[in-house]
């Protein structure tokens, strides 16, 4: 007997995050023909995606999912980190998983709470922060469009990337004054310091796929 702990969407699609290479958004697990087009497109647009390492091993996503049929069927329990993850997996593997799925959320007890305050009357620019290493799937193109919009409309908003940004988007936004990229930070304490130093008013989570954490 064994338990299966789900971390991402690898058993559904080796792209891991169900990010459509065609629409540049969460694919919503479409029909087989759409999946085939998406897989072909990954090979030209997203060469580093894991799907390109596995695509030679299956002819369709049905055959890919069949690889894990026995593994999931014989599991004692299947643990997923959220109701959203459960819903997506059951959409594909309902018969194999329905009676076994347990939703156990990630433990965030190790993250200590932190409170800070910003005097809105003393700041000229409203700072919007995005935390993390922002790739395409985590919303790099959303940030690109926001930077263009803020700049073209002369809005009193600064975008602060507390972390880093996908390289091509980073190069594109380098000439704009409304965005600052801090680079990688060393631990949560430094992240708090960057947030306070820049008088962050709110945070944006622009991810384009249903994150499991």
Coordinates of N, CA and C in Angstrom, one line a residue:
X1 N 0.8 -1.2 0.0 CA 0.0 0.0 0.0 C 0.9 1.3 0.0
X2 N 0.4 2.3 -0.7 CA 1.2 3.5 -0.7 C 0.2 4.7 -0.9
X3 N 0.7 5.9 -0.6 CA -0.1 7.1 -0.8 C 0.6 7.9 -1.9
X4 N -0.2 8.6 -2.7 CA 0.3 9.5 -3.7 C 0.1 10.9 -3.3
X5 N 1.2 11.7 -3.3 CA 1.0 13.1 -2.9 C 1.2 14.0 -4.2
X6 N 0.2 14.7 -4.5 CA 0.1 15.5 -5.7 C 0.8 16.8 -5.5
X7 N 1.8 17.2 -6.3 CA 2.4 18.5 -6.2 C 2.0 19.4 -7.3
X8 N 1.8 18.9 -8.5 CA 1.5 19.7 -9.7 C 0.5 18.9 -10.6
X9 N 0.5 19.2 -11.9 CA -0.4 18.5 -12.8 C 0.3 17.5 -13.7
X10 N 1.4 17.0 -13.3 CA 2.2 16.1 -14.1 C 1.5 14.9 -14.7
X11 N 0.6 14.3 -13.9 CA -0.1 13.1 -14.3 C -1.1 13.4 -15.3
X12 N -1.6 14.6 -15.4 CA -2.5 15.0 -16.4 C -1.8 15.4 -17.7
X13 N -0.7 16.2 -17.6 CA 0.0 16.7 -18.7 C 1.5 17.0 -18.3
X14 N 2.5 16.5 -19.0 CA 3.9 16.8 -18.6 C 4.3 18.2 -18.7
X15 N 3.4 19.1 -19.1 CA 3.7 20.5 -19.0 C 3.7 21.0 -17.6
X16 N 3.2 20.2 -16.7 CA 3.2 20.4 -15.3 C 2.1 21.3 -14.8
X17 N 2.0 22.5 -15.5 CA 1.1 23.5 -14.9 C -0.2 23.8 -15.8
X18 N -0.4 23.0 -16.8 CA -1.6 23.1 -17.7 C -1.7 24.5 -18.3
X19 N -0.5 25.1 -18.6 CA -0.4 26.4 -19.3 C -0.5 26.2 -20.8
X20 N -1.5 26.8 -21.4 CA -1.7 26.6 -22.9 C -0.6 27.4 -23.6
X21 N 0.1 26.7 -24.5 CA 1.1 27.4 -25.3 C 0.5 28.2 -26.5
X22 N -0.8 27.9 -26.6 CA -1.6 28.6 -27.7 C -2.2 29.9 -27.2
X23 N -3.0 29.8 -26.1 CA -3.7 30.9 -25.5 C -2.9 31.7 -24.5
X24 N -1.8 31.1 -24.0 CA -0.9 31.7 -23.0 C -1.7 31.9 -21.7
X25 N -2.5 30.8 -21.4 CA -3.3 30.9 -20.2 C -3.6 29.5 -19.7
X26 N -4.2 29.3 -18.6 CA -4.7 28.0 -18.1 C -5.6 27.3 -19.2
X27 N -5.2 26.1 -19.6 CA -5.9 25.4 -20.7 C -7.3 24.9 -20.4
X28 N -7.6 24.7 -19.1 CA -8.9 24.2 -18.6 C -9.1 22.7 -19.1
X29 N -8.0 22.0 -19.4 CA -8.0 20.6 -19.8 C -9.0 20.4 -21.0
X30 N -8.6 20.8 -22.2 CA -9.5 20.7 -23.3 C -9.6 19.3 -24.0
X31 N -10.1 19.3 -25.2 CA -10.2 18.0 -25.9 C -8.8 17.6 -26.5
X32 N -8.8 16.4 -27.0 CA -7.5 15.8 -27.4 C -6.8 16.6 -28.6
X33 N -7.6 17.1 -29.5 CA -7.1 17.8 -30.7 C -6.4 19.1 -30.3
X34 N -7.0 19.8 -29.3 CA -6.5 21.0 -28.8 C -5.2 20.7 -28.1
X35 N -5.1 19.6 -27.4 CA -3.9 19.2 -26.6 C -2.8 19.0 -27.6
X36 N -3.1 18.3 -28.8 CA -2.0 18.0 -29.7 C -1.4 19.3 -30.3
X37 N -2.3 20.3 -30.6 CA -1.8 21.6 -31.1 C -0.9 22.3 -30.1
X38 N -1.3 22.2 -28.8 CA -0.6 22.8 -27.8 C 0.8 22.2 -27.6
X39 N 0.9 20.9 -27.7 CA 2.1 20.2 -27.5 C 3.1 20.5 -28.7
X40 N 2.6 20.6 -29.9 CA 3.4 21.0 -31.0 C 3.9 22.4 -30.8
X41 N 3.1 23.3 -30.3 CA 3.5 24.7 -30.2 C 4.5 24.9 -29.1
X42 N 4.5 24.0 -28.0 CA 5.5 24.0 -27.0 C 6.9 23.9 -27.5
X43 N 7.1 23.0 -28.5 CA 8.4 22.7 -29.1 C 9.0 23.9 -29.7
X44 N 8.2 24.9 -30.2 CA 8.8 26.1 -30.8 C 8.8 27.3 -29.9
X45 N 7.9 27.4 -29.0 CA 7.7 28.6 -28.2 C 8.3 28.5 -26.8
X46 N 8.2 27.3 -26.2 CA 8.6 27.1 -24.8 C 9.6 25.9 -24.7
X47 N 10.8 26.1 -25.3 CA 11.6 24.9 -25.5 C 12.1 24.3 -24.2
X48 N 12.1 25.1 -23.1 CA 12.6 24.6 -21.8 C 11.5 23.9 -21.0
X49 N 10.3 23.9 -21.5 CA 9.2 23.2 -20.7 C 9.4 21.7 -20.6
X50 N 9.1 21.1 -19.5 CA 9.3 19.6 -19.3 C 8.5 18.8 -20.4
X51 N 7.5 19.4 -21.0 CA 6.7 18.6 -21.9 C 7.6 18.2 -23.1
X52 N 8.6 18.9 -23.4 CA 9.5 18.6 -24.6 C 10.4 17.5 -24.3
X53 N 10.6 17.2 -23.0 CA 11.5 16.0 -22.6 C 10.7 14.7 -22.7
X54 N 9.4 14.8 -22.6 CA 8.6 13.6 -22.5 C 7.7 13.3 -23.8
X55 N 7.6 14.3 -24.7 CA 6.7 14.2 -25.8 C 7.0 13.0 -26.7
X56 N 8.2 12.5 -26.7 CA 8.5 11.4 -27.6 C 8.0 10.1 -27.0
X57 N 7.5 10.1 -25.8 CA 7.1 8.9 -25.1 C 5.6 8.6 -25.2
X58 N 4.9 9.5 -25.8 CA 3.4 9.3 -26.0 C 2.9 9.9 -27.3
X59 N 1.8 9.4 -27.8 CA 1.2 9.8 -29.0 C 0.1 10.8 -28.8
X60 N -0.5 10.8 -27.6 CA -1.6 11.7 -27.2 C -1.6 11.8 -25.7
X61 N -2.3 12.7 -25.2 CA -2.4 12.9 -23.7 C -3.1 11.7 -23.1
X62 N -4.0 11.1 -23.9 CA -4.7 9.9 -23.3 C -3.6 8.8 -23.1
X63 N -2.7 8.6 -24.0 CA -1.7 7.6 -23.8 C -0.7 8.0 -22.7
X64 N -0.5 9.3 -22.5 CA 0.3 9.7 -21.4 C -0.3 9.4 -20.1
X65 N -1.6 9.7 -20.0 CA -2.3 9.4 -18.7 C -2.5 7.9 -18.5
X66 N -2.5 7.1 -19.5 CA -2.6 5.7 -19.3 C -1.3 5.1 -18.6
X67 N -0.2 5.9 -18.8 CA 1.0 5.4 -18.2 C 0.9 5.4 -16.6
X68 N 0.0 6.2 -16.1 CA -0.2 6.3 -14.6 C -1.4 5.6 -14.1
X69 N -2.1 4.9 -15.0 CA -3.4 4.3 -14.7 C -3.2 3.3 -13.5
X70 N -2.3 2.4 -13.6 CA -2.2 1.4 -12.5 C -1.6 2.0 -11.3
X71 N -0.7 3.0 -11.4 CA -0.1 3.6 -10.3 C -1.2 4.3 -9.4
X72 N -2.1 5.1 -10.1 CA -3.2 5.8 -9.4 C -4.3 4.9 -8.9
X73 N -4.6 3.9 -9.7 CA -5.7 2.9 -9.3 C -5.3 2.1 -8.0
X74 N -4.0 1.8 -7.9 CA -3.6 0.9 -6.8 C -3.2 1.7 -5.5
X75 N -3.3 3.0 -5.6 CA -2.9 3.8 -4.4 C -3.9 3.7 -3.3
X76 N -3.5 3.7 -2.1 CA -4.4 3.7 -1.0 C -5.1 5.0 -0.8
X77 N -4.4 6.1 -1.0 CA -5.0 7.4 -0.9 C -4.2 8.4 -1.8
X78 N -4.9 9.4 -2.3 CA -4.2 10.4 -3.1 C -4.4 11.8 -2.5
X79 N -3.3 12.4 -2.1 CA -3.4 13.7 -1.3 C -3.1 14.8 -2.2
X80 N -4.1 15.8 -2.2 CA -3.9 17.0 -3.0 C -3.9 18.2 -2.1
X81 N -3.3 19.3 -2.5 CA -3.1 20.5 -1.6 C -4.3 21.5 -1.6
X82 N -5.3 21.3 -2.5 CA -6.4 22.3 -2.5 C -7.6 21.7 -3.2
X83 N -8.7 22.3 -2.9 CA -10.0 21.9 -3.6 C -9.9 22.1 -5.1
X84 N -9.2 23.2 -5.5 CA -9.0 23.4 -6.9 C -8.3 22.3 -7.6
X85 N -7.2 21.9 -7.0 CA -6.4 20.8 -7.5 C -7.2 19.5 -7.6
X86 N -8.0 19.2 -6.6 CA -8.8 18.1 -6.5 C -9.8 18.1 -7.7
X87 N -10.5 19.2 -7.9 CA -11.5 19.4 -9.0 C -10.9 19.1 -10.3
X88 N -9.7 19.6 -10.6 CA -9.0 19.4 -11.9 C -8.6 18.0 -12.1
X89 N -8.1 17.4 -11.1 CA -7.7 16.0 -11.2 C -8.9 15.1 -11.4
X90 N -10.0 15.3 -10.7 CA -11.2 14.5 -10.8 C -11.8 14.7 -12.2
X91 N -11.6 15.8 -12.8 CA -12.1 16.0 -14.2 C -11.5 15.0 -15.2
X92 N -10.2 14.6 -14.9 CA -9.5 13.6 -15.7 C -9.5 12.2 -15.2
X93 N -9.3 12.0 -13.9 CA -9.1 10.7 -13.4 C -10.2 10.3 -12.4
X94 N -11.4 10.8 -12.7 CA -12.5 10.6 -11.7 C -12.7 9.2 -11.2
X95 N -12.8 8.2 -12.1 CA -13.0 6.8 -11.7 C -11.9 6.2 -10.9
X96 N -10.7 6.7 -11.1 CA -9.5 6.2 -10.4 C -9.3 6.8 -9.0
X97 N -9.8 8.1 -8.9 CA -9.4 8.8 -7.7 C -10.6 9.2 -6.8
X98 N -11.8 9.2 -7.3 CA -12.9 9.7 -6.5 C -13.0 9.3 -5.1
X99 N -12.8 8.0 -4.8 CA -12.9 7.5 -3.5 C -11.7 7.7 -2.6
X100 N -10.6 8.2 -3.2 CA -9.3 8.2 -2.5 C -8.8 9.6 -2.2
X101 N -9.4 10.6 -2.8 CA -8.8 11.9 -2.7 C -9.0 12.5 -1.3
X102 N -7.9 13.1 -0.8 CA -7.9 13.8 0.4 C -7.3 15.2 0.2
X103 N -7.9 16.2 0.6 CA -7.4 17.6 0.5 C -6.7 17.9 1.8
X104 N -5.4 18.1 1.7 CA -4.5 18.5 2.9 C -3.7 19.7 2.4
X105 N -4.0 20.8 2.9 CA -3.3 22.1 2.5 C -1.9 22.1 3.0
X106 N -1.1 22.8 2.3 CA 0.3 23.0 2.7 C 0.4 23.8 4.0
X107 N 1.3 23.3 4.8 CA 1.5 24.0 6.1 C 2.3 25.3 5.9
X108 N 1.7 26.4 6.4 CA 2.4 27.7 6.3 C 2.7 28.2 7.6
X109 N 2.7 27.4 8.6 CA 3.0 27.8 10.0 C 4.4 28.3 10.2
X110 N 5.3 27.9 9.3 CA 6.7 28.4 9.4 C 6.9 29.9 9.0
X111 N 5.8 30.4 8.3 CA 5.9 31.8 7.9 C 5.4 32.7 9.0
X112 N 6.2 33.5 9.6 CA 5.8 34.4 10.7 C 5.1 35.6 10.2
X113 N 4.0 35.9 10.8 CA 3.2 37.1 10.4 C 4.1 38.4 10.6
X114 N 3.8 39.4 9.8 CA 4.5 40.6 9.9 C 3.5 41.8 9.5
X115 N 3.5 42.8 10.4 CA 2.6 43.9 10.1 C 3.4 45.2 9.9
X116 N 3.0 45.9 8.9 CA 3.7 47.2 8.6 C 2.6 48.2 8.2
X117 N 2.9 49.5 8.3 CA 2.0 50.5 7.9 C 2.6 51.5 7.0
X118 N 1.7 52.1 6.1 CA 2.1 53.0 5.1 C 1.2 54.3 5.3
X119 N 1.9 55.5 5.4 CA 1.1 56.7 5.5 C 0.8 57.2 4.0
X120 N -0.4 56.9 3.6 CA -0.8 57.2 2.2 C -0.6 58.7 1.9
X121 N -0.7 59.5 2.9 CA -0.7 61.0 2.6 C 0.8 61.5 2.3
X122 N 1.8 60.6 2.6 CA 3.1 61.1 2.5 C 3.8 60.5 1.2
X123 N 3.1 59.7 0.5 CA 3.7 59.1 -0.7 C 3.0 59.6 -2.0
X124 N 3.9 59.8 -3.0 CA 3.4 60.3 -4.3 C 3.0 59.2 -5.2
X125 N 3.8 58.1 -5.2 CA 3.5 57.0 -6.1 C 2.9 55.8 -5.3
X126 N 1.9 55.2 -5.9 CA 1.3 54.0 -5.3 C 2.1 52.8 -5.8
X127 N 2.6 52.1 -4.8 CA 3.5 51.0 -5.2 C 2.7 49.7 -5.1
X128 N 2.8 49.0 -6.2 CA 2.1 47.6 -6.4 C 3.2 46.6 -6.4
X129 N 3.3 45.7 -5.5 CA 4.3 44.7 -5.5 C 3.9 43.3 -6.0
X130 N 4.8 42.7 -6.7 CA 4.7 41.3 -7.1 C 5.9 40.5 -6.6
X131 N 5.6 39.5 -5.9 CA 6.7 38.7 -5.2 C 7.0 37.4 -5.9
X132 N 8.3 37.2 -6.2 CA 8.7 35.9 -6.7 C 9.6 36.0 -8.0
X133 N 9.9 34.9 -8.6 CA 10.6 34.8 -9.8 C 9.6 34.6 -10.9
X134 N 9.2 35.7 -11.6 CA 8.0 35.7 -12.4 C 8.3 35.2 -13.8
X135 N 7.9 34.0 -14.1 CA 8.0 33.4 -15.5 C 6.8 33.7 -16.3
X136 N 6.7 33.2 -17.5 CA 5.5 33.3 -18.3 C 4.3 32.8 -17.6
X137 N 4.4 31.6 -17.0 CA 3.2 31.0 -16.4 C 2.8 31.7 -15.1
X138 N 3.7 32.4 -14.5 CA 3.4 33.2 -13.3 C 3.0 34.6 -13.6
X139 N 2.9 35.0 -14.9 CA 2.3 36.3 -15.2 C 3.2 37.3 -15.8
X140 N 4.3 36.9 -16.4 CA 5.3 37.9 -16.9 C 4.6 38.8 -18.0
X141 N 3.8 38.2 -18.8 CA 3.2 39.0 -19.9 C 2.1 39.9 -19.3
X142 N 1.5 39.5 -18.2 CA 0.5 40.4 -17.5 C 1.3 41.7 -17.0
X143 N 2.5 41.5 -16.4 CA 3.3 42.6 -16.0 C 3.7 43.5 -17.1
X144 N 4.1 42.9 -18.2 CA 4.5 43.7 -19.4 C 3.3 44.6 -19.8
X145 N 2.1 44.1 -19.9 CA 1.0 44.9 -20.4 C 0.6 45.9 -19.3
X146 N 0.7 45.6 -18.1 CA 0.5 46.6 -17.0 C 1.5 47.8 -17.1
X147 N 2.7 47.5 -17.3 CA 3.7 48.5 -17.4 C 3.4 49.4 -18.6
X148 N 3.0 48.9 -19.7 CA 2.7 49.7 -20.9 C 1.5 50.5 -20.5
X149 N 0.5 50.0 -19.9 CA -0.7 50.7 -19.5 C -0.4 51.9 -18.6
X150 N 0.3 51.6 -17.5 CA 0.6 52.6 -16.5 C 1.4 53.8 -17.2
X151 N 2.4 53.4 -18.0 CA 3.2 54.4 -18.7 C 2.4 55.3 -19.7
X152 N 1.6 54.6 -20.5 CA 0.8 55.3 -21.6 C -0.3 56.2 -21.0
X153 N -0.7 55.9 -19.7 CA -1.8 56.7 -19.1 C -1.3 57.6 -18.0
X154 N 0.1 57.6 -17.9 CA 0.7 58.5 -16.9 C 0.1 58.4 -15.5
X155 N 0.0 57.1 -15.1 CA -0.6 56.8 -13.8 C 0.5 56.9 -12.7
X156 N 0.0 57.4 -11.5 CA 1.0 57.5 -10.3 C 1.1 56.1 -9.6
X157 N 1.6 55.2 -10.4 CA 1.8 53.8 -9.9 C 3.1 53.3 -10.2
X158 N 3.8 52.7 -9.3 CA 5.1 52.0 -9.5 C 4.9 50.5 -9.3
X159 N 5.4 49.7 -10.2 CA 5.4 48.3 -10.0 C 6.7 47.9 -9.4
X160 N 6.7 47.1 -8.4 CA 7.9 46.6 -7.7 C 7.9 45.1 -7.8
X161 N 8.9 44.5 -8.5 CA 9.1 43.1 -8.6 C 10.1 42.7 -7.5
X162 N 9.5 42.1 -6.4 CA 10.4 41.7 -5.3 C 10.9 40.3 -5.7
X163 N 11.9 40.2 -6.5 CA 12.4 39.0 -7.0 C 12.9 39.3 -8.4
X164 N 12.6 38.4 -9.4 CA 13.1 38.6 -10.8 C 12.0 38.4 -11.8
X165 N 12.3 38.6 -13.0 CA 11.3 38.6 -14.1 C 11.9 37.8 -15.3
X166 N 11.0 37.2 -16.0 CA 11.4 36.4 -17.2 C 12.3 37.3 -18.1
X167 N 13.4 36.8 -18.6 CA 14.4 37.6 -19.2 C 14.0 38.5 -20.4
X168 N 13.2 37.9 -21.3 CA 12.8 38.8 -22.5 C 11.9 39.9 -22.0
X169 N 11.0 39.7 -21.1 CA 10.1 40.7 -20.5 C 10.9 41.7 -19.7
X170 N 11.9 41.2 -19.0 CA 12.7 42.1 -18.2 C 13.5 43.1 -19.1
X171 N 14.0 42.6 -20.2 CA 14.7 43.4 -21.2 C 13.7 44.5 -21.8
X172 N 12.5 44.0 -22.0 CA 11.5 44.9 -22.6 C 11.1 46.1 -21.7
X173 N 10.9 45.8 -20.4 CA 10.5 46.8 -19.5 C 11.6 47.7 -18.9
X174 N 12.8 47.3 -19.3 CA 14.0 48.0 -18.7 C 14.0 49.5 -19.0
X175 N 13.4 50.0 -20.1 CA 13.4 51.4 -20.4 C 12.2 52.2 -19.8
X176 N 11.3 51.5 -19.0 CA 10.2 52.1 -18.4 C 10.6 52.6 -17.0
X177 N 10.1 53.7 -16.6 CA 10.4 54.3 -15.2 C 9.5 53.8 -14.2
X178 N 8.3 53.1 -14.6 CA 7.3 52.8 -13.6 C 7.5 51.4 -13.0
X179 N 8.6 50.8 -13.3 CA 8.8 49.4 -12.7 C 10.3 49.3 -12.2
X180 N 10.4 48.6 -11.0 CA 11.7 48.4 -10.4 C 11.7 46.9 -10.1
X181 N 12.9 46.3 -10.4 CA 13.1 44.8 -10.2 C 14.2 44.7 -9.2
X182 N 14.0 44.1 -8.0 CA 15.0 44.1 -7.0 C 16.0 43.0 -7.2
X183 N 15.6 41.9 -7.9 CA 16.5 40.8 -8.0 C 16.2 39.8 -6.8
X184 N 16.8 38.7 -6.8 CA 16.5 37.7 -5.8 C 16.8 38.2 -4.4
X185 N 15.9 37.9 -3.5 CA 16.1 38.3 -2.1 C 16.5 37.2 -1.2
X186 N 17.2 37.5 -0.1 CA 17.7 36.4 0.8 C 16.8 36.2 2.0
X187 N 15.8 35.4 1.8 CA 14.9 35.1 2.9 C 13.8 36.0 3.1
X188 N 12.8 35.6 3.9 CA 11.6 36.4 4.1 C 11.8 37.7 4.8
X189 N 12.9 37.7 5.7 CA 13.2 39.0 6.4 C 13.6 40.1 5.4
X190 N 14.4 39.8 4.4 CA 14.8 40.8 3.4 C 13.6 41.2 2.6
X191 N 12.7 40.3 2.3 CA 11.5 40.6 1.6 C 10.7 41.6 2.3
X192 N 10.5 41.4 3.6 CA 9.7 42.4 4.4 C 10.4 43.8 4.4
X193 N 11.7 43.8 4.4 CA 12.5 45.0 4.4 C 12.3 45.8 3.1
X194 N 12.3 45.0 2.0 CA 12.0 45.6 0.7 C 10.6 46.2 0.5
X195 N 9.7 45.5 1.1 CA 8.3 45.9 1.1 C 8.1 47.2 1.9
X196 N 8.7 47.3 3.0 CA 8.6 48.5 3.9 C 9.4 49.7 3.3
X197 N 10.5 49.4 2.8 CA 11.4 50.5 2.2 C 10.7 51.2 1.0
X198 N 9.9 50.4 0.3 CA 9.3 50.9 -0.9 C 7.8 51.3 -0.7
X199 N 7.4 51.3 0.5 CA 6.0 51.8 0.9 C 4.9 51.1 0.0
X200 N 5.0 49.7 0.0 CA 4.1 49.0 -0.8 C 2.6 49.1 -0.3
X201 N 1.7 49.4 -1.1 CA 0.3 49.6 -0.7 C -0.5 48.3 -0.9
X202 N -0.2 47.5 -2.0 CA -0.9 46.3 -2.2 C 0.0 45.3 -3.0
X203 N -0.5 44.1 -3.1 CA 0.2 43.0 -3.8 C -0.6 42.5 -4.9
X204 N 0.0 42.0 -6.0 CA -0.6 41.4 -7.1 C -0.1 40.0 -7.3
X205 N -0.9 39.0 -7.5 CA -0.5 37.7 -7.9 C -1.0 37.4 -9.3
X206 N -0.2 37.6 -10.3 CA -0.7 37.5 -11.7 C -0.6 36.1 -12.3
X207 N -0.4 35.1 -11.6 CA -0.2 33.8 -12.1 C -1.4 33.4 -13.1
X208 N -1.0 32.7 -14.2 CA -2.0 32.4 -15.2 C -2.4 30.9 -15.2
X209 N -2.0 30.2 -14.1 CA -2.4 28.8 -14.0 C -2.9 28.6 -12.5
X210 N -3.7 27.6 -12.3 CA -4.2 27.3 -10.9 C -3.1 26.8 -10.0
X211 N -2.4 27.6 -9.4 CA -1.3 27.3 -8.5 C -1.7 26.2 -7.5
X212 N -0.9 25.3 -7.2 CA -1.2 24.3 -6.2 C -0.8 24.7 -4.8
X213 N 0.0 25.8 -4.7 CA 0.5 26.3 -3.4 C 0.3 27.8 -3.4

